[in-house]
PDB file of C-alpha atoms in Angstrom:
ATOM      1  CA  UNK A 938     105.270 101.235 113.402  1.00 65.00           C
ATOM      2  CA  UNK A 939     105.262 104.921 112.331  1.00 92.00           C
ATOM      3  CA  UNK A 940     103.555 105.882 108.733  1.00 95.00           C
ATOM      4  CA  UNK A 941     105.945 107.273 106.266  1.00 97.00           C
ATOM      5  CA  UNK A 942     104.157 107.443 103.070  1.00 97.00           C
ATOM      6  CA  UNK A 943     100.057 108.355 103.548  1.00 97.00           C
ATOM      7  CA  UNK A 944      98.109 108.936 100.034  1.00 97.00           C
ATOM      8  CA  UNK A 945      94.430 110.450 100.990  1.00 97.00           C
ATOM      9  CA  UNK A 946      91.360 110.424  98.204  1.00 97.00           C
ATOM     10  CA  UNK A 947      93.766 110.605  95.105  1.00 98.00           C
ATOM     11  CA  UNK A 948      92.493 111.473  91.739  1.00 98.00           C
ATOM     12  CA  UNK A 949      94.540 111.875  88.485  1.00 98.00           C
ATOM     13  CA  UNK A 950      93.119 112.731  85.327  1.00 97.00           C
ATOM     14  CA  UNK A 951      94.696 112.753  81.586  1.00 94.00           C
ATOM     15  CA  UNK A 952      91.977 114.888  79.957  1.00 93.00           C
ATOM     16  CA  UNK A 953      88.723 112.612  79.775  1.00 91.00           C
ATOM     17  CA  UNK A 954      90.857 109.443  81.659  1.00 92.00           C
ATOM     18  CA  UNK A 955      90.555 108.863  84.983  1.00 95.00           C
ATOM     19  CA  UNK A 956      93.894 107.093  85.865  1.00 96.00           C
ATOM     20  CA  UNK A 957      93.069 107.276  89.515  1.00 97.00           C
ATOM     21  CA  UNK A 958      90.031 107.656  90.920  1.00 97.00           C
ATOM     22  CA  UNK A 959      90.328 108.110  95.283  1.00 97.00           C
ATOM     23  CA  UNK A 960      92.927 106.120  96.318  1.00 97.00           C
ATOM     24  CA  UNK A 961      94.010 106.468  99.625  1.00 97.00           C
ATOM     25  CA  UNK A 962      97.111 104.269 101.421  1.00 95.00           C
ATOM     26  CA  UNK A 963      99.194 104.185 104.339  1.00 96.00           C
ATOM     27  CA  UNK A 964     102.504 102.511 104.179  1.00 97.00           C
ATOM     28  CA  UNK A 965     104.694 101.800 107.382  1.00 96.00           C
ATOM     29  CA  UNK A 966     107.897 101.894 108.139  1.00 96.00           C
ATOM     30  CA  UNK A 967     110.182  98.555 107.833  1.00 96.00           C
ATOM     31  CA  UNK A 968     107.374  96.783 105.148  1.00 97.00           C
ATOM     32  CA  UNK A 969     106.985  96.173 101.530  1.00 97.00           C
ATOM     33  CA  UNK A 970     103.845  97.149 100.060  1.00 97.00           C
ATOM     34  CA  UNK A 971     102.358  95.584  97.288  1.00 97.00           C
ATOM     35  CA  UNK A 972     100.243  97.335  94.599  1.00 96.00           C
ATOM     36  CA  UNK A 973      98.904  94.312  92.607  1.00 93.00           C
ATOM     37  CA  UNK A 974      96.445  94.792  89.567  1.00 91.00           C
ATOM     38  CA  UNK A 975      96.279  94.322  85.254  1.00 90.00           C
ATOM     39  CA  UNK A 976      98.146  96.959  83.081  1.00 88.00           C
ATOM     40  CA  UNK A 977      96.402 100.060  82.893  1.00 90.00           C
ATOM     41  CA  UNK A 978      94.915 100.323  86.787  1.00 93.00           C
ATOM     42  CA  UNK A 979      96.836 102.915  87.601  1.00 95.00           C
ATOM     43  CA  UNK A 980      99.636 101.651  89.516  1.00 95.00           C
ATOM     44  CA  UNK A 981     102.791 103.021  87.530  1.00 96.00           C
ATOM     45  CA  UNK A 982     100.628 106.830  88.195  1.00 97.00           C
ATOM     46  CA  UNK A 983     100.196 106.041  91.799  1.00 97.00           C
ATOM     47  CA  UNK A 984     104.177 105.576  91.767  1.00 97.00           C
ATOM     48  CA  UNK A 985     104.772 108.615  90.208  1.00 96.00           C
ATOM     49  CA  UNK A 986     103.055 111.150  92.206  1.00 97.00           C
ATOM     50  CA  UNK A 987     104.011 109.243  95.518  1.00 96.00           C
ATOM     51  CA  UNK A 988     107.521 109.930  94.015  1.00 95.00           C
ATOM     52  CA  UNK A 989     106.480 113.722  93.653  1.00 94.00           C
ATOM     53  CA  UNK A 990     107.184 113.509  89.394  1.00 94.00           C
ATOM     54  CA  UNK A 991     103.871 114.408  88.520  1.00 95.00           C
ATOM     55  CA  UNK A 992     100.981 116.156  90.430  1.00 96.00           C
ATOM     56  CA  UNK A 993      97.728 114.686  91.524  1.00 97.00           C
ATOM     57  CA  UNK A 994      94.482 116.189  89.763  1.00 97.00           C
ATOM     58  CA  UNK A 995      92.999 116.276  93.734  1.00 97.00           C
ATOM     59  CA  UNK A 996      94.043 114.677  96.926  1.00 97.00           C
ATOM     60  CA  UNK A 997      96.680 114.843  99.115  1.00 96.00           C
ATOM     61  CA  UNK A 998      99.601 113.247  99.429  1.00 96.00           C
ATOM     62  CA  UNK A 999     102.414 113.127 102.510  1.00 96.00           C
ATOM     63  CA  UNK A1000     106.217 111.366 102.544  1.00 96.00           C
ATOM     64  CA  UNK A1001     108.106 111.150 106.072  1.00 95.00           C
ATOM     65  CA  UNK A1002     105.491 114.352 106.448  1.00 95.00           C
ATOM     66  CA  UNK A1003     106.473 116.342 103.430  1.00 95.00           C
ATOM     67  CA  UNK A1004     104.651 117.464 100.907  1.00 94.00           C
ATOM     68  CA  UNK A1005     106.978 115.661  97.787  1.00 93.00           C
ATOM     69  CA  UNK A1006     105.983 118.918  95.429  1.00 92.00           C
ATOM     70  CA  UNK A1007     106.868 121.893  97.601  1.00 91.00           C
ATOM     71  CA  UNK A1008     109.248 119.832  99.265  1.00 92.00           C
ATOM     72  CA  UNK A1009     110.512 118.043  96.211  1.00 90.00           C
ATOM     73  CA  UNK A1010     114.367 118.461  96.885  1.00 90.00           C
ATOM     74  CA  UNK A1011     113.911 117.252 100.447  1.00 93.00           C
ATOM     75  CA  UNK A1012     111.777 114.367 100.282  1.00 93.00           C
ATOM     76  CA  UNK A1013     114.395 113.151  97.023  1.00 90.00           C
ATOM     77  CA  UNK A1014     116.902 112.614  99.375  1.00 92.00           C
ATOM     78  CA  UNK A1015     114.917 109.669 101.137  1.00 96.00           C
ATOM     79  CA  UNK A1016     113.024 107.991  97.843  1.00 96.00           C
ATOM     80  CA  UNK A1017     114.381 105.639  95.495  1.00 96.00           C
ATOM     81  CA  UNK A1018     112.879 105.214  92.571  1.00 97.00           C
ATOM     82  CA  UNK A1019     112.766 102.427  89.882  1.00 97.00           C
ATOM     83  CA  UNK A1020     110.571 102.798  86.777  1.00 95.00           C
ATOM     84  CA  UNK A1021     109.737  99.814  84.943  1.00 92.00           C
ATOM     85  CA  UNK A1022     111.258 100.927  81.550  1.00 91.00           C
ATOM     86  CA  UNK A1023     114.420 102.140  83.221  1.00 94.00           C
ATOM     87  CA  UNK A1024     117.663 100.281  81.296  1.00 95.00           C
ATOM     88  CA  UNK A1025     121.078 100.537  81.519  1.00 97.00           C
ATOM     89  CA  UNK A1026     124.170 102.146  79.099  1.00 97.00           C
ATOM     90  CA  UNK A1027     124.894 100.228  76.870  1.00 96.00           C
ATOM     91  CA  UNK A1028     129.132 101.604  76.469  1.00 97.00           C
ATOM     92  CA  UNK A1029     129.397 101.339  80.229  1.00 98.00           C
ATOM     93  CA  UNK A1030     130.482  98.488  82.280  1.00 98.00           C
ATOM     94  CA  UNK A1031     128.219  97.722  85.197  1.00 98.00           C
ATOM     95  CA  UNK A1032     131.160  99.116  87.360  1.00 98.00           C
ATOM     96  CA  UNK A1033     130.908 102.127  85.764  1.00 98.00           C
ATOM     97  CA  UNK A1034     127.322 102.578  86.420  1.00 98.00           C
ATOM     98  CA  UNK A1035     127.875 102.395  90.074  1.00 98.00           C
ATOM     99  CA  UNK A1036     130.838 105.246  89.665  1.00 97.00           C
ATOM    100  CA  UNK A1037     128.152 107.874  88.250  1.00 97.00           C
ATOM    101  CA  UNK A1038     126.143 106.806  90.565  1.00 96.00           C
ATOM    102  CA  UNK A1039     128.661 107.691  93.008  1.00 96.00           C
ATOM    103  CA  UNK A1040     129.443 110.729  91.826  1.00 96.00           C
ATOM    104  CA  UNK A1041     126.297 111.962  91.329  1.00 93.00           C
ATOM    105  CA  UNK A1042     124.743 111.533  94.521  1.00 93.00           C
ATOM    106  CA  UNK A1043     128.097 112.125  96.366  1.00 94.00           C
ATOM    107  CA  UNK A1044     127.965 108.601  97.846  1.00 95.00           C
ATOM    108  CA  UNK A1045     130.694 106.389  99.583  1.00 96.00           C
ATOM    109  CA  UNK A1046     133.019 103.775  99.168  1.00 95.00           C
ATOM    110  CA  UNK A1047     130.312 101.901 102.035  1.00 96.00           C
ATOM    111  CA  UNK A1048     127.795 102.440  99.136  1.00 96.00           C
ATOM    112  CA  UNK A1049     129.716 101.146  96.377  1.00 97.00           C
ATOM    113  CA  UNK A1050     130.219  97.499  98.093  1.00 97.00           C
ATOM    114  CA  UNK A1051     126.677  97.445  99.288  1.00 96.00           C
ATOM    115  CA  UNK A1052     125.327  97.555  95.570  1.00 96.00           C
ATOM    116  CA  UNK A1053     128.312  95.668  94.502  1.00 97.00           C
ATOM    117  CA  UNK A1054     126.840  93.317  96.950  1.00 95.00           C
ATOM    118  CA  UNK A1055     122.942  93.339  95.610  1.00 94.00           C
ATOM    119  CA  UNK A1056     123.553  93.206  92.114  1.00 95.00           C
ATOM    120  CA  UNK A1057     125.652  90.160  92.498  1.00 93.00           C
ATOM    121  CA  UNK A1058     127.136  90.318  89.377  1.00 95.00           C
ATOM    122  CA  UNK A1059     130.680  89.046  89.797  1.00 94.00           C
ATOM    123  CA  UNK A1060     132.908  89.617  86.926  1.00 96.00           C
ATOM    124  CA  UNK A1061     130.522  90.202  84.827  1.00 97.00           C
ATOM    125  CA  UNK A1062     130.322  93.661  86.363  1.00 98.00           C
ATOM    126  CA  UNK A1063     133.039  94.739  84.410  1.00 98.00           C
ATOM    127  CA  UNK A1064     131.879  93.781  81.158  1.00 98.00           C
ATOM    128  CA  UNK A1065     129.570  96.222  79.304  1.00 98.00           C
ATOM    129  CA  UNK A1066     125.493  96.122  80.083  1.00 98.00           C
ATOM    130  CA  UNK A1067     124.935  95.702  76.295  1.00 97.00           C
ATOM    131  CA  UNK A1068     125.938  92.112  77.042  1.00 97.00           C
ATOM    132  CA  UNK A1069     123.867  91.836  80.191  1.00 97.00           C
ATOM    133  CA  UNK A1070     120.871  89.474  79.851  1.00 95.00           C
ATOM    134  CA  UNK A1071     117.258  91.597  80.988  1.00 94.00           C
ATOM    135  CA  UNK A1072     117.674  89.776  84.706  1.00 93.00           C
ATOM    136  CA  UNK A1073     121.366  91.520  84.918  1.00 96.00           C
ATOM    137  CA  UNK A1074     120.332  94.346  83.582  1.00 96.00           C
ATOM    138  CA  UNK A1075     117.444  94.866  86.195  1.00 95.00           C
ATOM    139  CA  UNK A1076     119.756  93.413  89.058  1.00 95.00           C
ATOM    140  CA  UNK A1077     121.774  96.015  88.543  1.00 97.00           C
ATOM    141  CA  UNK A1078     119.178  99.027  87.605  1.00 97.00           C
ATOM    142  CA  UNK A1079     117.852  97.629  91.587  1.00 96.00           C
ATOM    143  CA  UNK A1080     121.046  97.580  93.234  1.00 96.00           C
ATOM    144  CA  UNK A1081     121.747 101.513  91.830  1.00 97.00           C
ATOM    145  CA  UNK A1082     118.639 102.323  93.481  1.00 97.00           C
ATOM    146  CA  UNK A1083     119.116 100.835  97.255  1.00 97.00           C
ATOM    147  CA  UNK A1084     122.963 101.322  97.256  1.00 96.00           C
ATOM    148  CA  UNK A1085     122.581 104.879  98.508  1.00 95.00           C
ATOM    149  CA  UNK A1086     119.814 103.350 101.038  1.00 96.00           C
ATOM    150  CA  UNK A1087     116.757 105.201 100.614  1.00 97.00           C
ATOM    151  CA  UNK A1088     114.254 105.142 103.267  1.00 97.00           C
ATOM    152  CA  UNK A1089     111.696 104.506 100.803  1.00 98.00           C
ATOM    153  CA  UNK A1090     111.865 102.987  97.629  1.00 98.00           C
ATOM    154  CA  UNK A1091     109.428 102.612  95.071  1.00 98.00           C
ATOM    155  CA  UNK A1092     109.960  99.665  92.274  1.00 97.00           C
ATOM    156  CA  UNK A1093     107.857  99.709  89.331  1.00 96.00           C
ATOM    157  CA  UNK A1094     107.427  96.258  88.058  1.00 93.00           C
ATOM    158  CA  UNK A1095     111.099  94.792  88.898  1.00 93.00           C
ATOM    159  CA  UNK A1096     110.454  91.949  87.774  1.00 91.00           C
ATOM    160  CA  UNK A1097     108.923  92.157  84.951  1.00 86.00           C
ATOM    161  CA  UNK A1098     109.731  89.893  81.474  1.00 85.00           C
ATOM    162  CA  UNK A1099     111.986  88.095  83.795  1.00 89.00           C
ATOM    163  CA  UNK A1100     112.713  84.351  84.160  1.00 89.00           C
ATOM    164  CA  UNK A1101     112.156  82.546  87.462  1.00 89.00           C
ATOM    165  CA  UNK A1102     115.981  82.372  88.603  1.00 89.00           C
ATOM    166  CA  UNK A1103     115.568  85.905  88.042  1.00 89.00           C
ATOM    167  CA  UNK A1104     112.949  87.013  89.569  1.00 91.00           C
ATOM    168  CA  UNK A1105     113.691  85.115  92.644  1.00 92.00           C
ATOM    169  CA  UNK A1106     117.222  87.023  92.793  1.00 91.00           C
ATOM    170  CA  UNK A1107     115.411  90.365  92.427  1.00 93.00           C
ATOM    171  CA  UNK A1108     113.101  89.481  95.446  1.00 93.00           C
ATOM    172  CA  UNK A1109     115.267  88.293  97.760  1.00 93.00           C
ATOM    173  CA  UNK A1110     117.838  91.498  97.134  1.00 93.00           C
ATOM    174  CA  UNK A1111     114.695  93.647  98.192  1.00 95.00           C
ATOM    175  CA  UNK A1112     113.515  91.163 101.395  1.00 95.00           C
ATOM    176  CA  UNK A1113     116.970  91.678 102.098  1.00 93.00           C
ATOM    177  CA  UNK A1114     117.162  95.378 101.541  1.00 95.00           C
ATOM    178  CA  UNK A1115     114.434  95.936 104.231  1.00 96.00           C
ATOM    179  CA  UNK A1116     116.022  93.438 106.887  1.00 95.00           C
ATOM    180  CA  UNK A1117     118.839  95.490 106.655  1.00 94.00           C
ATOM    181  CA  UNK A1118     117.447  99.199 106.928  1.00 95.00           C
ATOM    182  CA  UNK A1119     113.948  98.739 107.926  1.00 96.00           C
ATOM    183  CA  UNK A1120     112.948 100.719 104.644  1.00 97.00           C
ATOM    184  CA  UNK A1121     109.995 100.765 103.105  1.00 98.00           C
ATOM    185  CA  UNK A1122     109.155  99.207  99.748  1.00 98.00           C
ATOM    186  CA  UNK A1123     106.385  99.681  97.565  1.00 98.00           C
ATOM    187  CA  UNK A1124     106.543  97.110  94.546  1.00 97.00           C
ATOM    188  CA  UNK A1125     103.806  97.055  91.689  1.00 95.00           C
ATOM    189  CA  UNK A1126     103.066  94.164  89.671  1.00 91.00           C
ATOM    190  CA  UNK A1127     100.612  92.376  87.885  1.00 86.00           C
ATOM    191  CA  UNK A1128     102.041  89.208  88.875  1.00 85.00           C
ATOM    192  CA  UNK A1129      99.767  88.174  92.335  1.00 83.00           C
ATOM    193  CA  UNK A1130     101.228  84.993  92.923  1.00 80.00           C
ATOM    194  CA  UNK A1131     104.714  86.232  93.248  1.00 84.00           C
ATOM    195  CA  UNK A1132     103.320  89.281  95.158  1.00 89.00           C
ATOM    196  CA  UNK A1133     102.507  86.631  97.810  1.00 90.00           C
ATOM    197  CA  UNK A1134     105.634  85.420  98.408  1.00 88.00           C
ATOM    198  CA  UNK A1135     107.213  89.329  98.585  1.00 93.00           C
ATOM    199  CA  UNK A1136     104.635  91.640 100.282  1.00 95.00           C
ATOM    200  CA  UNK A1137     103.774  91.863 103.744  1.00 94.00           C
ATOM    201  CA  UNK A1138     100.609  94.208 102.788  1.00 96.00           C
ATOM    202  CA  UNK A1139      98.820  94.453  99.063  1.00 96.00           C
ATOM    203  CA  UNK A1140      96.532  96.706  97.656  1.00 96.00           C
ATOM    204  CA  UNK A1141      94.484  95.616  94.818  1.00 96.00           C
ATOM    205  CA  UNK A1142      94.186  97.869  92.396  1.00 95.00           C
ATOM    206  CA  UNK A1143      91.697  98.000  89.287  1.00 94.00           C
ATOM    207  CA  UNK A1144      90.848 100.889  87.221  1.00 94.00           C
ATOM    208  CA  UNK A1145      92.167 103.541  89.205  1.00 96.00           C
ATOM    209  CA  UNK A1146      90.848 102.355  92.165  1.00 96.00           C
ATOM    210  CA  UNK A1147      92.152 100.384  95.555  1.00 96.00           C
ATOM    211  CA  UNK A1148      89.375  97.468  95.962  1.00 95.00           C
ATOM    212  CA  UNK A1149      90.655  95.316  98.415  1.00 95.00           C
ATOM    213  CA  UNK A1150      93.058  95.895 101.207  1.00 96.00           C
ATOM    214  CA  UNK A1151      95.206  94.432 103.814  1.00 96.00           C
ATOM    215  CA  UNK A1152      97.721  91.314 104.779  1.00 95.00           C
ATOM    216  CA  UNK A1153      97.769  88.343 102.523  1.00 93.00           C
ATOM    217  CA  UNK A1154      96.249  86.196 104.628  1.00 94.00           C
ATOM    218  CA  UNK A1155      93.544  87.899 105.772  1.00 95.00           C
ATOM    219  CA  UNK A1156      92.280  88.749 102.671  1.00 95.00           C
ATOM    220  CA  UNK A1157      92.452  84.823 101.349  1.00 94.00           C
ATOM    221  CA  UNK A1158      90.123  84.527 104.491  1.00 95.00           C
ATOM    222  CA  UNK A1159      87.901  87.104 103.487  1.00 94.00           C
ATOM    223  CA  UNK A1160      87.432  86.151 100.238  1.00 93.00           C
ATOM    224  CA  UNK A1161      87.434  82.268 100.927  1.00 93.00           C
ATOM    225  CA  UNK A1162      90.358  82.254  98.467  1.00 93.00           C
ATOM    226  CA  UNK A1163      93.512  80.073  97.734  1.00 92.00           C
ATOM    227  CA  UNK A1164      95.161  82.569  96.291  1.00 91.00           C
ATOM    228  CA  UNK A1165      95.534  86.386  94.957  1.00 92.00           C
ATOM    229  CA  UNK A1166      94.420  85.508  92.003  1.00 91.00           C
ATOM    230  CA  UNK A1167      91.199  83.910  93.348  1.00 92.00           C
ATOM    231  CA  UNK A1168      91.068  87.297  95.615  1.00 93.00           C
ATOM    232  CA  UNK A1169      91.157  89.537  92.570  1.00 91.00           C
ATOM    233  CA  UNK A1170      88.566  87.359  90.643  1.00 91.00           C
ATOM    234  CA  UNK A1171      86.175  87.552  93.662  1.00 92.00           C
ATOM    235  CA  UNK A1172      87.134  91.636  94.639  1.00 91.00           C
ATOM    236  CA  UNK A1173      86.427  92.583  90.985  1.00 87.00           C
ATOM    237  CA  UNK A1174      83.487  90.527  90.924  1.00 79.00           C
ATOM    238  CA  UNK A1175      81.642  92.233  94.211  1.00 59.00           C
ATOM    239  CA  UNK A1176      82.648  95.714  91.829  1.00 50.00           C
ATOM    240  CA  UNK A1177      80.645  94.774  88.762  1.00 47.00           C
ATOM    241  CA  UNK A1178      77.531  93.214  91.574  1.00 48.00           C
ATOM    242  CA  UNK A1179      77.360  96.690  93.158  1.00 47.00           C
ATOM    243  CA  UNK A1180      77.484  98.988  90.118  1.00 41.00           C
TER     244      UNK A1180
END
């Protein structure tokens, strides 16, 4: 499978904070990536400058071979992106949503059925989002994302403060996503044990820095774990032994 998203020795800095500190990742076509670790590792900064939003301090960084800050307005065409405190309008139906959406990026009526489709909202997609629950809301927020069918998409924390019915919906509209274009998917979360049932690759991320790599099961092996969680607990614990 061909790399479409490479990240080499990445450092960001906020003054005297080191948000990242080296990461480097290569992310394949047709998989989702997960970048698993607690709030405030750096993965929502990672996102960003993958996304070509904000700049990295050093490193480089390369999307379906651009460069996503001198080639910003190309490599937009191909990345979706979903923040984790992206929400809806709350005077517009969820039909409507999908009609700017339309008209914004000059989509089709092919695109308006496909995120009809994912968000699965049935009637309730002509009501307006103010009434949506937080799973509707980021069903939809998902669906407006993948309906133009970005090559890659990037999904801060979808499922975060959901319930379990949600969640599960979420996940399976982005396992089904990538069946049906062979995109690629990079999901954050702090939530490992769902991560394991989503991700075909994770990267464990703590305090700006990737400490453990590679496919779910191999790193349970490696770490003698049952579990991410067990992973993470043993990763950050070889950290603290070597420093």
């Amino acid at each position: 499978m061909s790399i479409v998203i490479e990240a080499r020795n990445i450092h960001k800095n906020y003054g005297k904070i080191e948000a990242l500190r080296g990461v480097s990742l290569s992310i394949r076509e047709g998989e989702i990536y997960g970048i698993v670790g607690p709030n405030g590792a750096g993965k929502t900064t990672l996102l960003r400058i993958i996304s070509g939003l904000i700049k990295p301090t050093s490193g480089e960084v390369k999307v379906l071979g651009l460069n996503p800050y001198t080639d910003f307005d190309e490599t937009r065409k191909y990345i979706g992106y979903l923040p984790e405190d992206a929400d809806t309008y709350d005077l517009l139906t969820g039909y409507e949503h999908f009609l700017l959406y339309l008209k914004l990026y000059n989509l089709t009526t092919e695109n308006l059925n496909y995120g009809l489709e994912l968000a699965s909202l049935d009637k309730r997609v002509h009501d307006l989002t103010r009434g949506y629950s937080k799973g509707m809301k980021r069903r939809l927020l998902l669906a407006l994302v993948l309906m133009r069918k970005p090559k890659i998409a990037l999904l801060d924390e979808p499922t975060a403060g959901l319930d379990v019915h949600a969640s599960l919906k979420i996940r399976r509209a982005i396992k089904r996503y990538v069946e049906e274009t062979r995109a690629s998917v990079i999901v954050s979360s702090h939530n490992m044990l769902e991560i394991e049932s989503l991700c075909d690759r994770v990267g464990l991320i703590f305090k700006g820095k990737i400490i453990a790599e590679g496919q779910i099961r191999e790193l349970l092996d490696k770490f003698s774990s049952r579990n991410l969680e067990e992973v993470f607990e043993a990763a950050t614990g070889e950290l603290h032994e070597a420093l």
